[in-house]
Coordinates of C-alpha atoms and ligand atoms in Angstrom, one line a residue:
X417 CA 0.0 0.0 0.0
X418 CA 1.5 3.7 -1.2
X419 CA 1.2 6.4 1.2
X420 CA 0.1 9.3 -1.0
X421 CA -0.4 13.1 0.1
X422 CA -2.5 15.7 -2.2
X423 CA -1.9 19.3 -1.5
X424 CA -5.3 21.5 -2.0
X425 CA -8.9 19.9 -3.4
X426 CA -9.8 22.1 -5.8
X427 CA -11.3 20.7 -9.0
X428 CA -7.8 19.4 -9.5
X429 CA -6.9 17.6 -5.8
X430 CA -10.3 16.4 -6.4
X431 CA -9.7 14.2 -9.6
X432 CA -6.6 12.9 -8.4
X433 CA -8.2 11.5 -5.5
X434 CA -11.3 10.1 -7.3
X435 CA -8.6 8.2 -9.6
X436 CA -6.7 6.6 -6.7
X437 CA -9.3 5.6 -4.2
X438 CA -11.5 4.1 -6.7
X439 CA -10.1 1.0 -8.8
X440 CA -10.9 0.8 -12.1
X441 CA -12.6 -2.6 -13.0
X442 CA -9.3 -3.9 -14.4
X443 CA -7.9 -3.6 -11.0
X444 CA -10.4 -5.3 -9.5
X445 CA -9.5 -8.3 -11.8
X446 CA -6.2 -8.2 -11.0
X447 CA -4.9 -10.5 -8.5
X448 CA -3.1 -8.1 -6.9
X449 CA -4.5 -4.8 -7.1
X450 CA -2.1 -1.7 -6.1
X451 CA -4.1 0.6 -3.6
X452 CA -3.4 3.6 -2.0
X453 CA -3.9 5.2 1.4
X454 CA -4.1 8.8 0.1
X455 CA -4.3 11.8 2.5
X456 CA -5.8 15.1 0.7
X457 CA -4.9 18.4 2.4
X458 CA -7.2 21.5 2.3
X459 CA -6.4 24.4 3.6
X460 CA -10.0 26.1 3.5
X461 CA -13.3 24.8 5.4
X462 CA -14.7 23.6 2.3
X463 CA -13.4 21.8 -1.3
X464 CA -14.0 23.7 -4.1
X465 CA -11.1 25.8 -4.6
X466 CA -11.2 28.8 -6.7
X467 CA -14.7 28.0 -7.4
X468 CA -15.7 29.0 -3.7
X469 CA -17.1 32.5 -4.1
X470 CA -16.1 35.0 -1.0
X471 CA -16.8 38.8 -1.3
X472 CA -13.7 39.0 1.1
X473 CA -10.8 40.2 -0.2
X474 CA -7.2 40.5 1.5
X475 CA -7.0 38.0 4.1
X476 CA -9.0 35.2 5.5
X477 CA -10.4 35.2 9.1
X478 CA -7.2 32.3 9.7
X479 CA -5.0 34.8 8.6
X480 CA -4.5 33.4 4.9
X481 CA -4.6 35.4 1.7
X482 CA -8.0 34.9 0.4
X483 CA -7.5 32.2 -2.2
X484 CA -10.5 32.8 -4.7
X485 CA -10.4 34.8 -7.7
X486 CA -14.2 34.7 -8.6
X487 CA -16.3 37.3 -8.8
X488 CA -19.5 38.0 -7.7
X489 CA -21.4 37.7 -11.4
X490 CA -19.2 34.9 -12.9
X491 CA -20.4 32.9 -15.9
X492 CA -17.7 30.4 -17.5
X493 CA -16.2 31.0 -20.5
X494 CA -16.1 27.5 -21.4
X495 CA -19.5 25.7 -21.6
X496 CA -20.5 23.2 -19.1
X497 CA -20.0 20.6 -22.0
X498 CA -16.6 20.7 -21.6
X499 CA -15.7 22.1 -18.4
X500 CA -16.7 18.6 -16.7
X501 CA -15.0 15.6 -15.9
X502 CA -15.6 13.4 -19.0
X503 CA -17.5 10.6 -16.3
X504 CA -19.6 12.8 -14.6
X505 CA -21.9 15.3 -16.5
X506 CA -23.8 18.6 -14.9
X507 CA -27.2 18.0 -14.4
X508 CA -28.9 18.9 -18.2
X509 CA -31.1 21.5 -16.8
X510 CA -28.1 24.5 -16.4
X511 CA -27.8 26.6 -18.7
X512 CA -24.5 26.4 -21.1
X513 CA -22.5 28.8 -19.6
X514 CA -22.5 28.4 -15.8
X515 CA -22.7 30.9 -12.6
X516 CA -19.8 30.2 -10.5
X517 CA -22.1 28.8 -8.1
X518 CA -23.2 25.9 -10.3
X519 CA -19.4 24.7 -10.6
X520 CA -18.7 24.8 -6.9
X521 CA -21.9 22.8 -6.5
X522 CA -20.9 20.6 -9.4
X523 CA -17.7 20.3 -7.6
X524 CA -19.1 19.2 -4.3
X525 CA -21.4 16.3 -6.4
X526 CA -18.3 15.2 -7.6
X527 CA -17.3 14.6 -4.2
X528 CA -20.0 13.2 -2.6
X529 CA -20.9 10.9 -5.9
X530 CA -16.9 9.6 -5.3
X531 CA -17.0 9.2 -1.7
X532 CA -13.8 11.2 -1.5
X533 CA -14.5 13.3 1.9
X534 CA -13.2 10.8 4.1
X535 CA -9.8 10.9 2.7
X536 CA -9.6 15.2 2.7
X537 CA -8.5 16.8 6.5
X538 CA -10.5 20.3 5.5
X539 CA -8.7 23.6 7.6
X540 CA -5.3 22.0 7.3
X541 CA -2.7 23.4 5.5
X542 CA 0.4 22.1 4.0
X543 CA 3.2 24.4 5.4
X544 CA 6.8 22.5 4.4
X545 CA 7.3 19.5 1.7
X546 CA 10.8 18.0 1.9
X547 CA 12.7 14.8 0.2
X548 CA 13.5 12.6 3.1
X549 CA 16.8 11.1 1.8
X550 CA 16.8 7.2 1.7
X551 CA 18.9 5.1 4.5
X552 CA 22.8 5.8 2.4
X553 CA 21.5 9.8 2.2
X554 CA 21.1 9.8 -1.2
X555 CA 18.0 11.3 -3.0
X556 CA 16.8 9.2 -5.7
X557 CA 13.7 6.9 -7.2
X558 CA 12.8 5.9 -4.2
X559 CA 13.0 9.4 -2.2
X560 CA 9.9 10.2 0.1
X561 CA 8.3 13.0 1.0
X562 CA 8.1 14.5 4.8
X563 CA 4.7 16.5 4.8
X564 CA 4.5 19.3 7.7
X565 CA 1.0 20.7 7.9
X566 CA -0.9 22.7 10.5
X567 CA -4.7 22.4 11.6
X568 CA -6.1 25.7 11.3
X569 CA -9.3 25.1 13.3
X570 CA -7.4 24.8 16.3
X571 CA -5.7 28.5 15.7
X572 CA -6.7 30.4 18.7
X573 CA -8.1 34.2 18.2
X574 CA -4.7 35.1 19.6
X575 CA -2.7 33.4 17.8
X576 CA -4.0 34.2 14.2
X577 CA -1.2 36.4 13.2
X578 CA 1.7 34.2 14.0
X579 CA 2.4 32.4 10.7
X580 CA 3.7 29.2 11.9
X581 CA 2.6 27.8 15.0
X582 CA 4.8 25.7 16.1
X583 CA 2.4 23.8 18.4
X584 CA 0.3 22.8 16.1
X585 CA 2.1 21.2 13.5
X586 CA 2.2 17.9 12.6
X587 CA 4.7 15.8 10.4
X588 CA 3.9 12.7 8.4
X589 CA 6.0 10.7 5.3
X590 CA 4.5 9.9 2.6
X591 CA 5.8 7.6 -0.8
X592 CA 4.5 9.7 -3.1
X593 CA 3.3 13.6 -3.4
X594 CA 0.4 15.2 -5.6
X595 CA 0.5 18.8 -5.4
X596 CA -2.8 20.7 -6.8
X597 CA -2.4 23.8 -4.9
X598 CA -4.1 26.1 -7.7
X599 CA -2.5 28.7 -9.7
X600 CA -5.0 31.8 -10.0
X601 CA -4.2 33.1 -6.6
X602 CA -1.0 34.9 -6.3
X603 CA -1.2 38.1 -8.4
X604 CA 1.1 39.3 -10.9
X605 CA 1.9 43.1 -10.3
X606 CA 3.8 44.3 -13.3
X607 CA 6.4 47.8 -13.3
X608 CA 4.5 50.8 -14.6
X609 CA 6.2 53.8 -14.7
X610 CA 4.5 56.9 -12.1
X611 CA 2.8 54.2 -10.6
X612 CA 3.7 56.0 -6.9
X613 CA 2.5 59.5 -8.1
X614 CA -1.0 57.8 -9.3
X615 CA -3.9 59.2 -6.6
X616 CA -6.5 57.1 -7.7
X617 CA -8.0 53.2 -6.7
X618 CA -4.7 50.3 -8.0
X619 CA -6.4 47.0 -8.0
X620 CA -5.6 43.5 -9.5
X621 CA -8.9 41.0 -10.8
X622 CA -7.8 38.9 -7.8
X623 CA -9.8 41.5 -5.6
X624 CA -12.2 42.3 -8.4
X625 CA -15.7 41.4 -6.9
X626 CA -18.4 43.6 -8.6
X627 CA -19.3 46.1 -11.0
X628 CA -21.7 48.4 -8.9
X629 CA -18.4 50.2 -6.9
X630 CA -17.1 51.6 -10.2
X631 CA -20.2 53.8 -10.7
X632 CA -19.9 56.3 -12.9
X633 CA -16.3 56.0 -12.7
X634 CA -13.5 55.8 -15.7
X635 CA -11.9 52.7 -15.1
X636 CA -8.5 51.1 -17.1
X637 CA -8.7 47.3 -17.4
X638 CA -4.8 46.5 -17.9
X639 CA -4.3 43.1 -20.2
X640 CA -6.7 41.3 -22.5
X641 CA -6.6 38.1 -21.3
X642 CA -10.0 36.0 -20.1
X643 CA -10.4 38.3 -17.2
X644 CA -9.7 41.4 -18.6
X645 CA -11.9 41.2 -21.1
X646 CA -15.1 39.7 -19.1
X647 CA -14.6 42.2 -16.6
X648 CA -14.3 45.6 -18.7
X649 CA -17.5 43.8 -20.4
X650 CA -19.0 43.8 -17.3
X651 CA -18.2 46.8 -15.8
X652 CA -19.3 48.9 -18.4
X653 CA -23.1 48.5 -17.1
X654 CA -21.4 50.6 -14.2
X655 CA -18.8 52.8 -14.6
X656 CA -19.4 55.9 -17.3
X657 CA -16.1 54.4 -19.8
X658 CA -13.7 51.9 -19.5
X659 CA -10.3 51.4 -21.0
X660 CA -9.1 47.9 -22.6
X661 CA -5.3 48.5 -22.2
X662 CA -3.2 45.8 -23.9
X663 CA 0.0 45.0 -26.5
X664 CA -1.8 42.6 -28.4
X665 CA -3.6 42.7 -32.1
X666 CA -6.3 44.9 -31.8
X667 CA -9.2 42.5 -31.4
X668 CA -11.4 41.9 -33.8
X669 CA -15.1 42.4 -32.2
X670 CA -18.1 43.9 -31.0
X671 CA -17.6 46.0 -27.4
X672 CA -20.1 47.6 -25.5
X673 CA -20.4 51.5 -26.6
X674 CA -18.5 52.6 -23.9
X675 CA -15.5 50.0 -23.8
X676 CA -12.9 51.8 -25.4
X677 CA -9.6 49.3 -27.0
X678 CA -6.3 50.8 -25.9
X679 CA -2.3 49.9 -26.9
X680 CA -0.2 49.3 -23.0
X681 CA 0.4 51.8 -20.6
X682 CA 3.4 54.5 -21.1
X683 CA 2.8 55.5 -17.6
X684 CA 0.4 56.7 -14.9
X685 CA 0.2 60.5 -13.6
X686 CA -1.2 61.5 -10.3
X687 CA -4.9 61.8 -12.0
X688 CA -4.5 59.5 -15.5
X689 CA -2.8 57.6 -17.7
X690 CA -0.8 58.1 -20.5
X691 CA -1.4 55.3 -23.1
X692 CA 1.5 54.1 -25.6
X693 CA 0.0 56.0 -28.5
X694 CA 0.5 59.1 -26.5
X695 CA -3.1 59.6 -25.2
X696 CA -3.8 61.4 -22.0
X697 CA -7.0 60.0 -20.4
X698 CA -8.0 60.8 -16.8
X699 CA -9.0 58.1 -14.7
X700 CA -10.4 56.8 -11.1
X701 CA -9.1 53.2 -11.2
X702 CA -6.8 50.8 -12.6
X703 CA -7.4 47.0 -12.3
X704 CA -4.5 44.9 -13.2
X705 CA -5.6 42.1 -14.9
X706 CA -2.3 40.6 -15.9
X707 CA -2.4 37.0 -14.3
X708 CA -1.2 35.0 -11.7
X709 CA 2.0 33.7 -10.3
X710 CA 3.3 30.1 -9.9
X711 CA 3.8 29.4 -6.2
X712 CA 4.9 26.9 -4.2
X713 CA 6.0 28.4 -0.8
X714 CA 6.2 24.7 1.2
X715 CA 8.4 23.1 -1.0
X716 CA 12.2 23.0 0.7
X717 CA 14.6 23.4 -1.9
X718 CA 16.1 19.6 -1.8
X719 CA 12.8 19.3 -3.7
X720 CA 14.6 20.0 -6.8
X721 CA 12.1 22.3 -8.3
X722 CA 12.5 26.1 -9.8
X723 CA 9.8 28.2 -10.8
X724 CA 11.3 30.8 -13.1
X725 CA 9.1 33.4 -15.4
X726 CA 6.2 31.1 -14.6
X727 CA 8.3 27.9 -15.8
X728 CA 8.4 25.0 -13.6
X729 CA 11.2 22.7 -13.8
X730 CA 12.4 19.6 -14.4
X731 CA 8.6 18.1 -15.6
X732 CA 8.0 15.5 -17.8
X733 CA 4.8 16.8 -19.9
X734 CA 3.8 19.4 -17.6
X735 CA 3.5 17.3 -15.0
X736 CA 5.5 14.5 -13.4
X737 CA 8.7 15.4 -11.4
X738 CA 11.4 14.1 -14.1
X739 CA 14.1 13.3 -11.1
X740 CA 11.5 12.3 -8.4
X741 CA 8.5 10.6 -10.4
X742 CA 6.8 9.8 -7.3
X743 CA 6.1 13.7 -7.2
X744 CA 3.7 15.2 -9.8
X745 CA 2.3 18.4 -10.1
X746 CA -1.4 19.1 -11.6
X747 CA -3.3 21.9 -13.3
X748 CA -0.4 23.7 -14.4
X749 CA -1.1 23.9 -18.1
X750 CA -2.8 27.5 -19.7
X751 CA -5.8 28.0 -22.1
X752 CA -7.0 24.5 -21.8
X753 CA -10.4 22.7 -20.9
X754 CA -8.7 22.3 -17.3
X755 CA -11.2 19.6 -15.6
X756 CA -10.8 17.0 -18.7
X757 CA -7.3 17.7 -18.6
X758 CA -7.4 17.2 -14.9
X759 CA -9.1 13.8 -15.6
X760 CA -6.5 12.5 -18.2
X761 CA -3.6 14.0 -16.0
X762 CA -4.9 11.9 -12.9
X763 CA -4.9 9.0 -15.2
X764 CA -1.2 9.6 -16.0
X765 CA -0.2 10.0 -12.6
X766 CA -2.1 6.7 -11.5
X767 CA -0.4 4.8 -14.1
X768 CA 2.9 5.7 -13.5
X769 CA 2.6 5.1 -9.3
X770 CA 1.3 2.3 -10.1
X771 CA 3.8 1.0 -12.4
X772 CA 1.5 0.1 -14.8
X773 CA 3.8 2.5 -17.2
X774 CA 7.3 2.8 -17.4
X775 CA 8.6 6.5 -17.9
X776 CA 11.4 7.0 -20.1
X777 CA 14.9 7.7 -18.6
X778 CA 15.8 11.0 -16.8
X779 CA 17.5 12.3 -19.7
X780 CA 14.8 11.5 -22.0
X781 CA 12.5 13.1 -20.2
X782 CA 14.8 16.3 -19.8
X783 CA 15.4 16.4 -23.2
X784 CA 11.5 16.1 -24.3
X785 CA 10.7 18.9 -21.6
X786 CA 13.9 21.5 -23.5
X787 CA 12.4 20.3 -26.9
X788 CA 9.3 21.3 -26.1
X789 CA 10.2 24.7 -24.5
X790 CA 12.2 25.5 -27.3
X791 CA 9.9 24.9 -30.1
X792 CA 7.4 26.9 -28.0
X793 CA 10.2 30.1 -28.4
X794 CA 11.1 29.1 -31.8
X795 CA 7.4 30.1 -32.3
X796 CA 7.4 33.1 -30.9
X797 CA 5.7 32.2 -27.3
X798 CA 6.8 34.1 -24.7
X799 CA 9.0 32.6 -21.6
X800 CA 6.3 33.1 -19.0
X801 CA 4.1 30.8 -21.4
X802 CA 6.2 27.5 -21.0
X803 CA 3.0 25.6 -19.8
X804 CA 0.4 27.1 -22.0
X805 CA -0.9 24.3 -24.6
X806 CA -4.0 26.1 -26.3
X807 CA -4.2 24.2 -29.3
X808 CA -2.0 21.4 -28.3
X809 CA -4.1 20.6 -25.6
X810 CA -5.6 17.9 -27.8
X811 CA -2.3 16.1 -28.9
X812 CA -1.2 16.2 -25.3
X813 CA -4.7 15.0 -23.8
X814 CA -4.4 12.3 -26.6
X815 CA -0.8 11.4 -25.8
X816 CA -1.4 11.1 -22.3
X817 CA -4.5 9.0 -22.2
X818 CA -2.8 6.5 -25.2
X819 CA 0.2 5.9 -22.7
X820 CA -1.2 5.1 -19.7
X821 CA -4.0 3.5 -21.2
X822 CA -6.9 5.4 -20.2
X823 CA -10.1 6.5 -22.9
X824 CA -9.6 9.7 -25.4
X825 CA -11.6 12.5 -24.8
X826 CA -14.8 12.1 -27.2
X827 CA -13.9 14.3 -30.7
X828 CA -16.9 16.3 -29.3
X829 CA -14.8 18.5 -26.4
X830 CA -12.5 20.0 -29.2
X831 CA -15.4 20.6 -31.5
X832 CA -17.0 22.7 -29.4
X833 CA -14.0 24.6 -27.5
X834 CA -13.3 25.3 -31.2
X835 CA -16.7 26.9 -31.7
X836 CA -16.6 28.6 -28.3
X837 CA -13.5 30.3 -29.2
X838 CA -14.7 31.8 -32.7
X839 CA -17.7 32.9 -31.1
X840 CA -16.1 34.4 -28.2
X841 CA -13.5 36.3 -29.7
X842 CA -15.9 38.0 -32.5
X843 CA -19.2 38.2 -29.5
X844 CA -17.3 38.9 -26.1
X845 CA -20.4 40.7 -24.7
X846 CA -23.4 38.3 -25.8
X847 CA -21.6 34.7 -26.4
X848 CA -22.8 33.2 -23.2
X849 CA -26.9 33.9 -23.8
X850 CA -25.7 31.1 -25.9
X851 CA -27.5 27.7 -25.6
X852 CA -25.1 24.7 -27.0
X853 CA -27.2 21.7 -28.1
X854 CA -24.8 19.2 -29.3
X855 CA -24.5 17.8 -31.9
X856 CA -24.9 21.6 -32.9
X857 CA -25.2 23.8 -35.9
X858 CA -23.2 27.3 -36.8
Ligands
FAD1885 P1 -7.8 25.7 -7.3 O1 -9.2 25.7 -7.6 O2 -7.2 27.0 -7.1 O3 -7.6 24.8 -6.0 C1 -6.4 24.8 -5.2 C2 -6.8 24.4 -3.8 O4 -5.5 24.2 -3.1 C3 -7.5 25.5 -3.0 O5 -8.7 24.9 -2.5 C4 -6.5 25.9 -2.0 O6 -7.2 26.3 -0.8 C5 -5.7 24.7 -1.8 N1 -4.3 24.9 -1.3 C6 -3.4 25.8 -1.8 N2 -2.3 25.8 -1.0 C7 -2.5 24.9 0.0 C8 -1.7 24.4 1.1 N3 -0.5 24.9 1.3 N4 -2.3 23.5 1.9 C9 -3.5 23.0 1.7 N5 -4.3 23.4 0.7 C10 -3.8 24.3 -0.2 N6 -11.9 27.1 -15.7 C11 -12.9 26.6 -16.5 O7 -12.9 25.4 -16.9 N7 -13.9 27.4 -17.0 C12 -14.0 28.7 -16.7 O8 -14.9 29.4 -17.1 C13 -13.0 29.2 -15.8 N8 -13.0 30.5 -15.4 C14 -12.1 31.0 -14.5 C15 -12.2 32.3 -14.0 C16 -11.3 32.8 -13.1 C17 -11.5 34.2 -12.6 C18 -10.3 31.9 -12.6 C19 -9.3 32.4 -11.6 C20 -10.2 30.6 -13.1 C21 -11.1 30.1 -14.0 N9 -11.0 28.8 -14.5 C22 -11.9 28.3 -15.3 C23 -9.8 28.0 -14.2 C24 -9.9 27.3 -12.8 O9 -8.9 27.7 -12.1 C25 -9.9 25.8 -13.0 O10 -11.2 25.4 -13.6 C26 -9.8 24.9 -11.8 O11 -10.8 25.2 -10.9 C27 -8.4 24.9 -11.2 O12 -8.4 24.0 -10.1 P2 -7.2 23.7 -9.2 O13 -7.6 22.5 -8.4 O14 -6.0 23.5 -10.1 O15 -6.9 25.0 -8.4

């Protein structure tokens, strides 16, 4: 039996540990299945991850930065066709495009339907990760993993300030680590010039919540990424005009008449901003929508892993820990369907604990990971995108699932992502009144 930690049960920590407590049917048959005895940690009083809406902002009453990004009025961008997990559908009733709400109740089915509570300790967080070196002091294949975590319920109103409290932490080994510990949570504050002389609101979509406190207000969105967009969509029912700030192509759509597309910042004055075509606009608020930092703050560095530009290293497709495969990391990958990716990537990591794969040698692995990085800046992407797979998602879904032996994702979850996409890129404001019957028509 493998001792196996998972570190946060967001949609991601959930799908791990639906894939290793419940043995497939060929298990079963086997005359010797492999088990597990896995141990999920959550640091919140309830699983959901991101997907558990809190008006909150800052920090949590234990003291922790408030871990949602959600806000108030979210639909999904994706539909609910393909934001599931490919064996357990939302109830056909919901609309496409789902309110946040929906998900984290989807989320909690999920649960229940799997049994899985009974393996997650809920308020606990994981604090330090090391590599417990084995009996000669080497770290190798068979390195474990020493997990330090902390009960948060039994933080005392005095005692909420003090980071680590020593008295209530608790140490366990474990064979083999799972870390799912979300991604959309530390913000990414980039340089802008006069920033310090700028008198007005400076927020990032982290602590975006809702549209009704930029009244009448003239509001820059910086970066036209998902959120940017949605949320300059959304706050111009509010606010009296509203900036799109961003270096990309100019995009090709229909805006609200008061959403005004703008090249990147120059700088900020005390009262505006100066965009990089040279226009002077004054303004009440900037939110920074310019994404989210990789973080893994528990992990001791005899880990083995960097996180550099957004790039973590040494995985084997985005994923397993290429000196330490009993160590994987989940959800890392950008502009994907993330919850059937989750679903094949559980797969994976199942497989290969199980040793019903073999992974290819260290240095194969190393060398696939530099290949791929390299062809992704041969074409152009930029170092902070090492994990993004957009339209590669599919080959690597497909290349997952065919290696460890799991089922393809039905043809179906491309077709439709690839529909979503044109729509909302030319129908940002309106693409989500959309119904999606499938098999569907253009
Ligand atoms: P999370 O949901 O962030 O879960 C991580 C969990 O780990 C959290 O519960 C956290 O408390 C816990 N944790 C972290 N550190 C520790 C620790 N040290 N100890 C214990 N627990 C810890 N996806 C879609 O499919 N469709 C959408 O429309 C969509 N819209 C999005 C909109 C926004 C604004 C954001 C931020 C994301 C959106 N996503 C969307 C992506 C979304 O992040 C994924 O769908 C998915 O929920 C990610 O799951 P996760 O488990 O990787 O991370």
């Amino acid at each position: 039996m493998q001792k196996v930690a998972v570190v946060g049960c967001g949609a991601a920590g959930l799908c791990v540990l639906r894939h290793l407590t419940i043995p497939r049917k060929k298990d079963l048959l086997s005359s010797d299945p492999i088990r597990f005895e896995v141990v999920a940690f959550e640091q919140a009083p309830e699983i959901g991850g991101t997907w558990v809406y809190s008006p909150e902002t800052g920090y949590d009453a234990y003291g922790l930065p408030v871990h949602t990004s959600i806000y108030k009025n979210l639909r999904t961008n994706l539909p609910k066709d393909v934001m599931c997990f490919p064996d357990f559908p939302y109830k056909p009733e919901l609309p496409s495009f789902l309110h946040h709400s929906d998900v984290c109740a989807y989320l909690k089915d999920y649960a229940q339907h799997f049994n899985l509570h009974k393996y997650i300790k809920l308020q606990t967080k994981v604090e330090a990760v090391e590599a417990v070196p084995s009996s000669d002091g080497l770290l190798n294949n068979s390195v474990k993993w020493r997990v330090t975590y902390q009960n948060l319920s039994k933080k005392t109103s005095s005692n909420l300030a003090v980071k680590n409290d020593e008295a209530n932490m608790i140490s366990d080994v474990f064979d083999a680590l799972i870390i799912c510990n979300g991604h959309y949570s530390v913000p990414f504050i980039p340089e802008i010039q006069g920033k310090e002389l700028f008198q007005g609101i400076v927020i990032h979509s982290h602590d975006y919540r809702e549209p009704e406190m930029f009244a009448d207000k003239t509001v820059v969105c910086l970066g036209a990424r998902s959120s940017g967009i949605d949320i300059s969509i959304e706050l111009t029912s509010h606010a009296n005009k509203v900036f799109l700030s961003h270096r990309g192509q100019p995009l090709q759509c229909e805006f609200p008449e008061n959403l005004f597309e703008k090249p990147g910042i120059r700088e900020l004055t005390s009262d505006g901003v100066v965009f990089e075509d040279g226009d002077f606009h004054q303004i009440d608020t900037l939110i920074l929508c310019t994404g989210y930092k990789i973080d893994f703050p528990f992990l001791h560095e005899n880990v083995g892993v960097q996180t550099e530009h957004n790039r973590v290293t040494p995985l084997y497709k985005h994923l397993i820990h290429i000196d330490f495969p009993n160590m994987a990391f989940m959800g890392l990958c950008l502009n994907v369907t993330p919850l059937p990716l989750f679903h094949i990537q559980a797969s994976f990591v199942k497989a290969v604990l199980t040793g019903k794969i073999s992974l290819p040698t260290a240095d194969e692995m190393r060398k696939d990971e530099e290949e791929d990085f390299d062809e992704r800046l041969r074409n152009g992407m930029a170092q902070h995108y090492a994990h993004m797979l957009g339209d590669k998602q599919w080959s690597y879904n497909n290349e997952l699932a065919t290696i460890c032996g799991c089922e393809l994702l039905p043809k179906y979850f491309e077709d439709i992502y690839e529909f979503v996409k044109v729509k909302r890129s030319k129908f940002p404001a309106t693409y989500k009144e959309m119904n999606i019957d499938f098999p569907f028509e253009d």
